PDB file of C-alpha atoms and ligand atoms in Angstrom:
ATOM      1  CA  UNK D   1      10.062  -9.463  16.478  1.00 74.00           C
ATOM      2  CA  UNK D   2       6.664  -8.489  17.836  1.00 93.00           C
ATOM      3  CA  UNK D   3       3.813  -6.733  16.100  1.00 97.00           C
ATOM      4  CA  UNK D   4       3.410  -3.537  18.120  1.00 98.00           C
ATOM      5  CA  UNK D   5       0.750  -1.678  16.145  1.00 98.00           C
ATOM      6  CA  UNK D   6      -1.312  -1.985  12.985  1.00 98.00           C
ATOM      7  CA  UNK D   7      -3.108   0.589  10.811  1.00 98.00           C
ATOM      8  CA  UNK D   8      -5.483  -0.410   7.987  1.00 98.00           C
ATOM      9  CA  UNK D   9      -7.034   1.604   5.161  1.00 98.00           C
ATOM     10  CA  UNK D  10     -10.593   2.702   5.945  1.00 96.00           C
ATOM     11  CA  UNK D  11     -10.206   1.730   9.603  1.00 97.00           C
ATOM     12  CA  UNK D  12      -7.118   3.469  10.992  1.00 98.00           C
ATOM     13  CA  UNK D  13      -5.373   1.923  13.984  1.00 98.00           C
ATOM     14  CA  UNK D  14      -6.796  -1.491  14.901  1.00 98.00           C
ATOM     15  CA  UNK D  15      -5.993  -4.146  17.478  1.00 98.00           C
ATOM     16  CA  UNK D  16      -2.902  -5.978  16.119  1.00 96.00           C
ATOM     17  CA  UNK D  17      -4.146  -9.206  17.711  1.00 96.00           C
ATOM     18  CA  UNK D  18      -7.364  -9.178  15.672  1.00 95.00           C
ATOM     19  CA  UNK D  19      -7.511 -10.401  12.024  1.00 94.00           C
ATOM     20  CA  UNK D  20      -7.227  -7.620   9.425  1.00 96.00           C
ATOM     21  CA  UNK D  21      -7.450  -9.416   6.051  1.00 96.00           C
ATOM     22  CA  UNK D  22     -10.026 -11.827   4.606  1.00 97.00           C
ATOM     23  CA  UNK D  23      -9.417 -15.445   3.625  1.00 97.00           C
ATOM     24  CA  UNK D  24     -10.119 -14.597  -0.032  1.00 97.00           C
ATOM     25  CA  UNK D  25      -7.628 -11.720  -0.179  1.00 98.00           C
ATOM     26  CA  UNK D  26      -5.578 -12.190  -3.348  1.00 97.00           C
ATOM     27  CA  UNK D  27      -2.426 -11.343  -1.424  1.00 97.00           C
ATOM     28  CA  UNK D  28      -2.995 -14.540   0.557  1.00 96.00           C
ATOM     29  CA  UNK D  29      -4.550 -16.725  -2.154  1.00 96.00           C
ATOM     30  CA  UNK D  30      -2.033 -15.919  -4.893  1.00 96.00           C
ATOM     31  CA  UNK D  31       0.849 -14.089  -3.224  1.00 96.00           C
ATOM     32  CA  UNK D  32       0.031 -11.049  -5.335  1.00 97.00           C
ATOM     33  CA  UNK D  33       0.732  -8.093  -3.061  1.00 98.00           C
ATOM     34  CA  UNK D  34       3.502  -5.507  -2.763  1.00 98.00           C
ATOM     35  CA  UNK D  35       5.384  -4.669   0.406  1.00 98.00           C
ATOM     36  CA  UNK D  36       8.134  -2.536   1.868  1.00 98.00           C
ATOM     37  CA  UNK D  37      10.197  -2.729   5.023  1.00 98.00           C
ATOM     38  CA  UNK D  38      11.612   0.477   6.503  1.00 98.00           C
ATOM     39  CA  UNK D  39      13.755   1.016   9.598  1.00 98.00           C
ATOM     40  CA  UNK D  40      12.550   3.705  11.982  1.00 98.00           C
ATOM     41  CA  UNK D  41      15.196   5.774  13.798  1.00 98.00           C
ATOM     42  CA  UNK D  42      14.062   8.135  16.555  1.00 97.00           C
ATOM     43  CA  UNK D  43      10.441   7.853  15.416  1.00 97.00           C
ATOM     44  CA  UNK D  44      11.233   8.662  11.767  1.00 97.00           C
ATOM     45  CA  UNK D  45      11.217   6.086   8.956  1.00 98.00           C
ATOM     46  CA  UNK D  46      14.542   6.210   7.059  1.00 98.00           C
ATOM     47  CA  UNK D  47      14.171   7.364   3.443  1.00 98.00           C
ATOM     48  CA  UNK D  48      10.426   6.682   3.432  1.00 98.00           C
ATOM     49  CA  UNK D  49       9.935   8.471   0.110  1.00 97.00           C
ATOM     50  CA  UNK D  50      12.459   6.162  -1.584  1.00 98.00           C
ATOM     51  CA  UNK D  51      10.647   3.163  -0.129  1.00 98.00           C
ATOM     52  CA  UNK D  52       7.326   4.551  -1.388  1.00 98.00           C
ATOM     53  CA  UNK D  53       8.844   5.046  -4.842  1.00 98.00           C
ATOM     54  CA  UNK D  54       9.963   1.400  -4.954  1.00 98.00           C
ATOM     55  CA  UNK D  55       6.596   0.358  -3.493  1.00 98.00           C
ATOM     56  CA  UNK D  56       4.740   2.220  -6.259  1.00 98.00           C
ATOM     57  CA  UNK D  57       6.900   0.495  -8.888  1.00 98.00           C
ATOM     58  CA  UNK D  58       6.304  -2.926  -7.336  1.00 98.00           C
ATOM     59  CA  UNK D  59       2.550  -2.242  -7.247  1.00 98.00           C
ATOM     60  CA  UNK D  60       2.558  -1.222 -10.915  1.00 97.00           C
ATOM     61  CA  UNK D  61       4.568  -4.297 -11.972  1.00 97.00           C
ATOM     62  CA  UNK D  62       2.138  -6.543 -10.057  1.00 97.00           C
ATOM     63  CA  UNK D  63      -0.829  -4.835 -11.778  1.00 96.00           C
ATOM     64  CA  UNK D  64      -2.164  -3.616  -8.448  1.00 97.00           C
ATOM     65  CA  UNK D  65      -4.142  -0.376  -8.218  1.00 94.00           C
ATOM     66  CA  UNK D  66      -1.916   2.730  -8.031  1.00 94.00           C
ATOM     67  CA  UNK D  67      -0.287   3.307  -4.665  1.00 96.00           C
ATOM     68  CA  UNK D  68      -1.958   6.006  -2.567  1.00 97.00           C
ATOM     69  CA  UNK D  69       1.158   7.647  -1.089  1.00 97.00           C
ATOM     70  CA  UNK D  70      -0.648  10.160   1.182  1.00 98.00           C
ATOM     71  CA  UNK D  71      -2.673   7.254   2.584  1.00 98.00           C
ATOM     72  CA  UNK D  72       0.533   5.361   3.423  1.00 98.00           C
ATOM     73  CA  UNK D  73       2.117   8.454   4.971  1.00 98.00           C
ATOM     74  CA  UNK D  74      -0.978   8.818   7.164  1.00 98.00           C
ATOM     75  CA  UNK D  75      -1.232   5.151   8.141  1.00 98.00           C
ATOM     76  CA  UNK D  76       2.495   5.059   8.958  1.00 98.00           C
ATOM     77  CA  UNK D  77       2.239   8.118  11.207  1.00 98.00           C
ATOM     78  CA  UNK D  78      -0.847   6.707  12.961  1.00 98.00           C
ATOM     79  CA  UNK D  79       0.672   3.281  13.479  1.00 98.00           C
ATOM     80  CA  UNK D  80       3.969   4.722  14.782  1.00 98.00           C
ATOM     81  CA  UNK D  81       2.106   6.993  17.189  1.00 98.00           C
ATOM     82  CA  UNK D  82       0.095   4.011  18.442  1.00 98.00           C
ATOM     83  CA  UNK D  83       3.263   1.919  18.915  1.00 98.00           C
ATOM     84  CA  UNK D  84       5.119   4.714  20.737  1.00 97.00           C
ATOM     85  CA  UNK D  85       8.496   3.074  20.038  1.00 97.00           C
ATOM     86  CA  UNK D  86      11.178   5.382  18.536  1.00 97.00           C
ATOM     87  CA  UNK D  87      13.403   2.542  17.265  1.00 97.00           C
ATOM     88  CA  UNK D  88      11.539  -0.157  15.409  1.00 98.00           C
ATOM     89  CA  UNK D  89      10.631  -0.998  11.816  1.00 98.00           C
ATOM     90  CA  UNK D  90       7.515  -0.706   9.709  1.00 98.00           C
ATOM     91  CA  UNK D  91       6.172  -2.979   7.013  1.00 98.00           C
ATOM     92  CA  UNK D  92       3.817  -1.534   4.423  1.00 98.00           C
ATOM     93  CA  UNK D  93       1.515  -3.797   2.387  1.00 98.00           C
ATOM     94  CA  UNK D  94      -0.760  -3.212  -0.568  1.00 98.00           C
ATOM     95  CA  UNK D  95      -2.990  -6.119  -1.567  1.00 98.00           C
ATOM     96  CA  UNK D  96      -5.683  -6.196  -4.261  1.00 97.00           C
ATOM     97  CA  UNK D  97      -8.138  -7.162  -1.501  1.00 97.00           C
ATOM     98  CA  UNK D  98     -10.873  -9.789  -1.745  1.00 97.00           C
ATOM     99  CA  UNK D  99     -11.148 -11.566  -5.086  1.00 95.00           C
ATOM    100  CA  UNK D 100     -13.542  -9.893  -7.508  1.00 93.00           C
ATOM    101  CA  UNK D 101     -14.348  -6.909  -5.283  1.00 94.00           C
ATOM    102  CA  UNK D 102     -11.893  -4.271  -6.524  1.00 90.00           C
ATOM    103  CA  UNK D 103     -11.185  -2.886  -3.071  1.00 95.00           C
ATOM    104  CA  UNK D 104      -7.451  -2.811  -2.376  1.00 97.00           C
ATOM    105  CA  UNK D 105      -6.271  -3.101   1.200  1.00 97.00           C
ATOM    106  CA  UNK D 106      -3.382  -1.044   2.593  1.00 98.00           C
ATOM    107  CA  UNK D 107      -1.746  -2.065   5.850  1.00 98.00           C
ATOM    108  CA  UNK D 108       1.073  -0.654   7.975  1.00 98.00           C
ATOM    109  CA  UNK D 109       2.613  -2.891  10.629  1.00 98.00           C
ATOM    110  CA  UNK D 110       4.983  -1.565  13.284  1.00 98.00           C
ATOM    111  CA  UNK D 111       7.322  -4.190  14.685  1.00 98.00           C
ATOM    112  CA  UNK D 112      10.044  -4.393  17.290  1.00 98.00           C
ATOM    113  CA  UNK D 113      13.630  -4.972  16.102  1.00 97.00           C
ATOM    114  CA  UNK D 114      15.033  -8.508  16.372  1.00 96.00           C
ATOM    115  CA  UNK D 115      16.722  -8.560  19.811  1.00 95.00           C
ATOM    116  CA  UNK D 116      19.812 -10.456  18.672  1.00 96.00           C
ATOM    117  CA  UNK D 117      20.843  -7.983  15.924  1.00 97.00           C
ATOM    118  CA  UNK D 118      23.803  -6.299  17.628  1.00 97.00           C
ATOM    119  CA  UNK D 119      25.164  -9.579  18.939  1.00 98.00           C
ATOM    120  CA  UNK D 120      24.986 -10.986  15.397  1.00 98.00           C
ATOM    121  CA  UNK D 121      26.670  -7.885  13.949  1.00 98.00           C
ATOM    122  CA  UNK D 122      29.560  -8.265  16.423  1.00 98.00           C
ATOM    123  CA  UNK D 123      30.258 -11.890  15.431  1.00 98.00           C
ATOM    124  CA  UNK D 124      29.340 -11.629  11.724  1.00 98.00           C
ATOM    125  CA  UNK D 125      27.210 -14.082   9.787  1.00 98.00           C
ATOM    126  CA  UNK D 126      28.008 -17.263   7.878  1.00 98.00           C
ATOM    127  CA  UNK D 127      26.350 -17.629   4.496  1.00 98.00           C
ATOM    128  CA  UNK D 128      25.828 -20.380   1.938  1.00 98.00           C
ATOM    129  CA  UNK D 129      25.602 -19.871  -1.812  1.00 98.00           C
ATOM    130  CA  UNK D 130      22.408 -21.141  -3.429  1.00 97.00           C
ATOM    131  CA  UNK D 131      22.378 -21.444  -7.209  1.00 95.00           C
ATOM    132  CA  UNK D 132      18.999 -20.416  -8.645  1.00 89.00           C
ATOM    133  CA  UNK D 133      20.262 -20.078 -12.198  1.00 76.00           C
ATOM    134  CA  UNK D 134      17.153 -18.112 -13.127  1.00 80.00           C
ATOM    135  CA  UNK D 135      17.224 -15.440 -15.812  1.00 78.00           C
ATOM    136  CA  UNK D 136      15.735 -12.104 -14.652  1.00 76.00           C
ATOM    137  CA  UNK D 137      11.989 -12.758 -14.631  1.00 85.00           C
ATOM    138  CA  UNK D 138       8.969 -10.607 -15.328  1.00 90.00           C
ATOM    139  CA  UNK D 139       9.041  -9.733 -11.627  1.00 91.00           C
ATOM    140  CA  UNK D 140      12.806  -9.295 -11.154  1.00 89.00           C
ATOM    141  CA  UNK D 141      13.481  -6.508  -8.642  1.00 91.00           C
ATOM    142  CA  UNK D 142       9.841  -6.395  -7.476  1.00 94.00           C
ATOM    143  CA  UNK D 143       9.158  -6.614  -3.744  1.00 96.00           C
ATOM    144  CA  UNK D 144       6.115  -8.892  -3.754  1.00 95.00           C
ATOM    145  CA  UNK D 145       4.801 -11.104  -0.982  1.00 95.00           C
ATOM    146  CA  UNK D 146       5.758 -14.213  -3.005  1.00 93.00           C
ATOM    147  CA  UNK D 147       8.798 -14.663  -0.769  1.00 93.00           C
ATOM    148  CA  UNK D 148       8.474 -18.376  -0.006  1.00 94.00           C
ATOM    149  CA  UNK D 149      11.697 -19.163  -1.912  1.00 94.00           C
ATOM    150  CA  UNK D 150      13.549 -16.452  -0.004  1.00 96.00           C
ATOM    151  CA  UNK D 151      12.298 -17.718   3.367  1.00 96.00           C
ATOM    152  CA  UNK D 152      13.089 -21.353   2.552  1.00 97.00           C
ATOM    153  CA  UNK D 153      16.601 -20.276   1.487  1.00 97.00           C
ATOM    154  CA  UNK D 154      17.200 -18.858   4.984  1.00 98.00           C
ATOM    155  CA  UNK D 155      15.837 -22.086   6.507  1.00 98.00           C
ATOM    156  CA  UNK D 156      18.232 -24.082   4.320  1.00 98.00           C
ATOM    157  CA  UNK D 157      21.174 -21.908   5.475  1.00 98.00           C
ATOM    158  CA  UNK D 158      20.179 -22.565   9.101  1.00 98.00           C
ATOM    159  CA  UNK D 159      19.811 -26.284   8.433  1.00 98.00           C
ATOM    160  CA  UNK D 160      23.428 -26.223   7.262  1.00 98.00           C
ATOM    161  CA  UNK D 161      24.544 -24.416  10.434  1.00 98.00           C
ATOM    162  CA  UNK D 162      24.775 -20.963   8.822  1.00 98.00           C
ATOM    163  CA  UNK D 163      22.810 -17.718   9.080  1.00 98.00           C
ATOM    164  CA  UNK D 164      21.852 -16.631   5.590  1.00 98.00           C
ATOM    165  CA  UNK D 165      22.122 -17.357   1.867  1.00 98.00           C
ATOM    166  CA  UNK D 166      23.421 -15.677  -1.271  1.00 98.00           C
ATOM    167  CA  UNK D 167      21.569 -16.396  -4.491  1.00 97.00           C
ATOM    168  CA  UNK D 168      23.515 -17.184  -7.645  1.00 97.00           C
ATOM    169  CA  UNK D 169      22.069 -16.423 -11.058  1.00 95.00           C
ATOM    170  CA  UNK D 170      22.860 -17.673 -14.561  1.00 93.00           C
ATOM    171  CA  UNK D 171      26.468 -18.966 -14.882  1.00 93.00           C
ATOM    172  CA  UNK D 172      26.781 -18.755 -11.100  1.00 95.00           C
ATOM    173  CA  UNK D 173      26.961 -14.953 -10.884  1.00 97.00           C
ATOM    174  CA  UNK D 174      26.404 -13.383  -7.454  1.00 98.00           C
ATOM    175  CA  UNK D 175      22.933 -11.847  -7.093  1.00 97.00           C
ATOM    176  CA  UNK D 176      21.674 -10.912  -3.604  1.00 97.00           C
ATOM    177  CA  UNK D 177      20.576 -12.458  -0.324  1.00 98.00           C
ATOM    178  CA  UNK D 178      16.959 -13.552   0.319  1.00 97.00           C
ATOM    179  CA  UNK D 179      16.290 -10.222   2.094  1.00 98.00           C
ATOM    180  CA  UNK D 180      19.547  -8.332   1.595  1.00 98.00           C
ATOM    181  CA  UNK D 181      21.978  -6.951  -0.951  1.00 98.00           C
ATOM    182  CA  UNK D 182      25.511  -8.348  -0.885  1.00 98.00           C
ATOM    183  CA  UNK D 183      28.820  -6.455  -0.868  1.00 99.00           C
ATOM    184  CA  UNK D 184      32.511  -7.265  -0.578  1.00 99.00           C
ATOM    185  CA  UNK D 185      35.813  -5.372  -0.420  1.00 98.00           C
ATOM    186  CA  UNK D 186      39.181  -5.905  -2.030  1.00 98.00           C
ATOM    187  CA  UNK D 187      41.672  -3.169  -1.150  1.00 98.00           C
ATOM    188  CA  UNK D 188      39.902   0.158  -1.304  1.00 98.00           C
ATOM    189  CA  UNK D 189      37.196  -1.009  -3.702  1.00 98.00           C
ATOM    190  CA  UNK D 190      33.725  -2.110  -2.666  1.00 98.00           C
ATOM    191  CA  UNK D 191      31.837  -4.381  -5.057  1.00 98.00           C
ATOM    192  CA  UNK D 192      28.111  -5.050  -5.276  1.00 98.00           C
ATOM    193  CA  UNK D 193      26.028  -6.728  -8.017  1.00 98.00           C
ATOM    194  CA  UNK D 194      24.300  -4.608 -10.671  1.00 98.00           C
ATOM    195  CA  UNK D 195      20.543  -4.012 -10.668  1.00 97.00           C
ATOM    196  CA  UNK D 196      20.368  -5.288 -14.281  1.00 95.00           C
ATOM    197  CA  UNK D 197      20.688  -8.809 -12.850  1.00 95.00           C
ATOM    198  CA  UNK D 198      17.082  -8.431 -11.643  1.00 94.00           C
ATOM    199  CA  UNK D 199      17.945  -7.916  -7.974  1.00 96.00           C
ATOM    200  CA  UNK D 200      16.086  -5.596  -5.640  1.00 97.00           C
ATOM    201  CA  UNK D 201      17.182  -1.963  -5.640  1.00 98.00           C
ATOM    202  CA  UNK D 202      17.918  -1.820  -1.910  1.00 98.00           C
ATOM    203  CA  UNK D 203      17.329   1.554  -0.307  1.00 98.00           C
ATOM    204  CA  UNK D 204      20.188   0.759   2.099  1.00 98.00           C
ATOM    205  CA  UNK D 205      22.363  -0.225  -0.896  1.00 98.00           C
ATOM    206  CA  UNK D 206      21.665   3.197  -2.430  1.00 98.00           C
ATOM    207  CA  UNK D 207      22.519   4.974   0.837  1.00 98.00           C
ATOM    208  CA  UNK D 208      25.736   2.952   1.236  1.00 98.00           C
ATOM    209  CA  UNK D 209      26.904   3.745  -2.290  1.00 98.00           C
ATOM    210  CA  UNK D 210      26.775   7.465  -1.339  1.00 97.00           C
ATOM    211  CA  UNK D 211      28.270   6.984   2.130  1.00 98.00           C
ATOM    212  CA  UNK D 212      31.096   4.722   0.894  1.00 98.00           C
ATOM    213  CA  UNK D 213      32.231   7.275  -1.672  1.00 97.00           C
ATOM    214  CA  UNK D 214      32.155  10.028   0.991  1.00 95.00           C
ATOM    215  CA  UNK D 215      34.277   7.794   3.193  1.00 96.00           C
ATOM    216  CA  UNK D 216      36.937   7.420   0.466  1.00 97.00           C
ATOM    217  CA  UNK D 217      36.032   3.997  -0.987  1.00 98.00           C
ATOM    218  CA  UNK D 218      35.568   3.318  -4.667  1.00 98.00           C
ATOM    219  CA  UNK D 219      32.356   1.505  -5.478  1.00 98.00           C
ATOM    220  CA  UNK D 220      32.154  -0.845  -8.449  1.00 98.00           C
ATOM    221  CA  UNK D 221      28.772  -2.199  -9.540  1.00 98.00           C
ATOM    222  CA  UNK D 222      28.840  -5.145 -11.935  1.00 98.00           C
ATOM    223  CA  UNK D 223      28.415  -8.832 -12.684  1.00 98.00           C
ATOM    224  CA  UNK D 224      30.733 -11.075 -10.674  1.00 98.00           C
ATOM    225  CA  UNK D 225      31.429 -14.778 -10.192  1.00 98.00           C
ATOM    226  CA  UNK D 226      31.237 -16.364  -6.735  1.00 98.00           C
ATOM    227  CA  UNK D 227      35.061 -16.530  -6.601  1.00 98.00           C
ATOM    228  CA  UNK D 228      35.159 -12.704  -6.411  1.00 98.00           C
ATOM    229  CA  UNK D 229      33.168 -12.873  -3.162  1.00 98.00           C
ATOM    230  CA  UNK D 230      35.065 -15.920  -1.859  1.00 98.00           C
ATOM    231  CA  UNK D 231      38.463 -14.241  -2.392  1.00 98.00           C
ATOM    232  CA  UNK D 232      37.484 -10.829  -0.978  1.00 98.00           C
ATOM    233  CA  UNK D 233      39.139  -9.303   2.085  1.00 98.00           C
ATOM    234  CA  UNK D 234      35.765  -8.818   3.752  1.00 98.00           C
ATOM    235  CA  UNK D 235      32.062  -8.979   2.900  1.00 99.00           C
ATOM    236  CA  UNK D 236      28.766  -7.739   4.280  1.00 99.00           C
ATOM    237  CA  UNK D 237      25.075  -7.550   3.503  1.00 99.00           C
ATOM    238  CA  UNK D 238      22.814  -4.494   3.576  1.00 98.00           C
ATOM    239  CA  UNK D 239      19.134  -4.168   4.381  1.00 98.00           C
ATOM    240  CA  UNK D 240      16.784  -1.786   6.142  1.00 98.00           C
ATOM    241  CA  UNK D 241      16.329  -3.844   9.309  1.00 98.00           C
ATOM    242  CA  UNK D 242      19.726  -5.527   9.630  1.00 98.00           C
ATOM    243  CA  UNK D 243      21.617  -2.529   8.216  1.00 98.00           C
ATOM    244  CA  UNK D 244      25.272  -3.439   7.508  1.00 98.00           C
ATOM    245  CA  UNK D 245      25.861  -7.037   8.566  1.00 98.00           C
ATOM    246  CA  UNK D 246      29.411  -8.458   8.275  1.00 98.00           C
ATOM    247  CA  UNK D 247      29.728 -11.809   6.449  1.00 99.00           C
ATOM    248  CA  UNK D 248      32.596 -13.841   7.868  1.00 98.00           C
ATOM    249  CA  UNK D 249      32.270 -17.165   6.026  1.00 98.00           C
ATOM    250  CA  UNK D 250      31.002 -18.444   2.700  1.00 98.00           C
ATOM    251  CA  UNK D 251      30.199 -22.127   2.120  1.00 98.00           C
ATOM    252  CA  UNK D 252      32.178 -23.138   5.208  1.00 98.00           C
ATOM    253  CA  UNK D 253      35.333 -21.144   4.359  1.00 98.00           C
ATOM    254  CA  UNK D 254      36.376 -17.870   6.000  1.00 98.00           C
ATOM    255  CA  UNK D 255      36.181 -14.648   4.016  1.00 98.00           C
ATOM    256  CA  UNK D 256      39.400 -12.677   4.570  1.00 98.00           C
ATOM    257  CA  UNK D 257      40.566 -13.339   8.121  1.00 97.00           C
ATOM    258  CA  UNK D 258      37.130 -14.659   9.087  1.00 98.00           C
ATOM    259  CA  UNK D 259      36.267 -11.648  11.274  1.00 98.00           C
ATOM    260  CA  UNK D 260      33.981  -8.650  10.697  1.00 98.00           C
ATOM    261  CA  UNK D 261      35.813  -6.140   8.494  1.00 98.00           C
ATOM    262  CA  UNK D 262      36.711  -2.485   8.573  1.00 98.00           C
ATOM    263  CA  UNK D 263      34.428  -1.269   5.772  1.00 98.00           C
ATOM    264  CA  UNK D 264      31.417  -2.990   7.343  1.00 98.00           C
ATOM    265  CA  UNK D 265      32.139  -1.282  10.657  1.00 98.00           C
ATOM    266  CA  UNK D 266      32.712   2.130   9.096  1.00 98.00           C
ATOM    267  CA  UNK D 267      29.628   1.963   6.887  1.00 98.00           C
ATOM    268  CA  UNK D 268      27.439   0.824   9.767  1.00 98.00           C
ATOM    269  CA  UNK D 269      28.604   3.890  11.712  1.00 98.00           C
ATOM    270  CA  UNK D 270      28.026   6.153   8.712  1.00 98.00           C
ATOM    271  CA  UNK D 271      24.555   4.720   8.132  1.00 98.00           C
ATOM    272  CA  UNK D 272      23.554   5.360  11.748  1.00 98.00           C
ATOM    273  CA  UNK D 273      25.007   8.868  11.587  1.00 97.00           C
ATOM    274  CA  UNK D 274      23.151   9.586   8.354  1.00 97.00           C
ATOM    275  CA  UNK D 275      19.883   8.159   9.731  1.00 96.00           C
ATOM    276  CA  UNK D 276      20.061  10.139  12.949  1.00 91.00           C
ATOM    277  CA  UNK D 277      20.747  13.412  11.124  1.00 90.00           C
ATOM    278  CA  UNK D 278      18.056  13.013   8.440  1.00 81.00           C
TER     279      UNK D 278
HETATM  280  C1  LIG U 301      15.513  -9.616  -2.061  1.00 51.94           C
HETATM  281  C2  LIG U 301      15.998  -8.409  -1.322  1.00 51.94           C
HETATM  282  N1  LIG U 301      17.143  -7.819  -1.698  1.00 51.94           N
HETATM  283  C3  LIG U 301      17.626  -6.730  -1.048  1.00 51.94           C
HETATM  284  C4  LIG U 301      16.952  -6.170   0.036  1.00 51.94           C
HETATM  285  C5  LIG U 301      17.482  -4.943   0.744  1.00 51.94           C
HETATM  286  O1  LIG U 301      16.695  -3.809   0.490  1.00 51.94           O
HETATM  287  P1  LIG U 301      16.566  -2.598   1.531  1.00 51.94           P
HETATM  288  O2  LIG U 301      17.956  -2.070   1.736  1.00 51.94           O
HETATM  289  O3  LIG U 301      15.689  -1.610   0.846  1.00 51.94           O
HETATM  290  O4  LIG U 301      15.989  -3.152   2.776  1.00 51.94           O
HETATM  291  C6  LIG U 301      15.757  -6.753   0.450  1.00 51.94           C
HETATM  292  C7  LIG U 301      15.044  -6.161   1.596  1.00 51.94           C
HETATM  293  O5  LIG U 301      13.936  -6.280   1.823  1.00 51.94           O
HETATM  294  C8  LIG U 301      15.254  -7.890  -0.242  1.00 51.94           C
HETATM  295  O6  LIG U 301      14.098  -8.466   0.123  1.00 51.94           O
END
């Protein structure tokens, strides 16, 4: 991934290779900042208003100043125009700014897509389960920049020869991935964990719930043990950048026949179709 363009509140488009935040920005010092990641298809961010809604909620839960949605619309358009890349993704950040100065900073970063995505989708990913055992916290479901645990979880998966992780909550229930929501299929039913567990309300998850029903699947949202995922016929993750990513193994054992599954393939197609027609 490469940073292609950057737009900053009060400055507009700036050189992405020059610093844009101060050393005493609270987002850096304390990890108190909200962010969003949105896939851009044909120059248009997918479901940007839903991302801005979640962004506004994250900002409120982090006690940041209210989100200025028109500002983010403007910065996103400017940054995308500067990048000139129709297929890419944007990351939106709101930080409280420098400590004690009451001047929030809004940033929009345009980035290139990871080059290996389609190759990874074709082979499917291997995941490990990581018990966190944490009860939903004050910041459950908030997309804040305090993502060190999530990033270290991916590192741990790689250290064990896998691609990604799945977090387990109290009593070992399945939660979500470090940057994804998790799904699996048994027969015609697709399962995904409930938001009440304190997981992130994925915009892609929301889109897939609609698309899966249109495609003739039943969708069940609930609280499930790890065995439900382990014994499924297929599994996949969902996220804005990686879209629908088949999961072919869990903790060293194949899921289903150990190959990317039919629902993952169909929903990936549906998601692309939906994104290109919206
Ligand atoms: C913890 C977590 N869960 C789920 C998701 C998927 O959300 P979305 O589909 O909006 O990208 C993300 C994506 O950023 C995430 O960080």
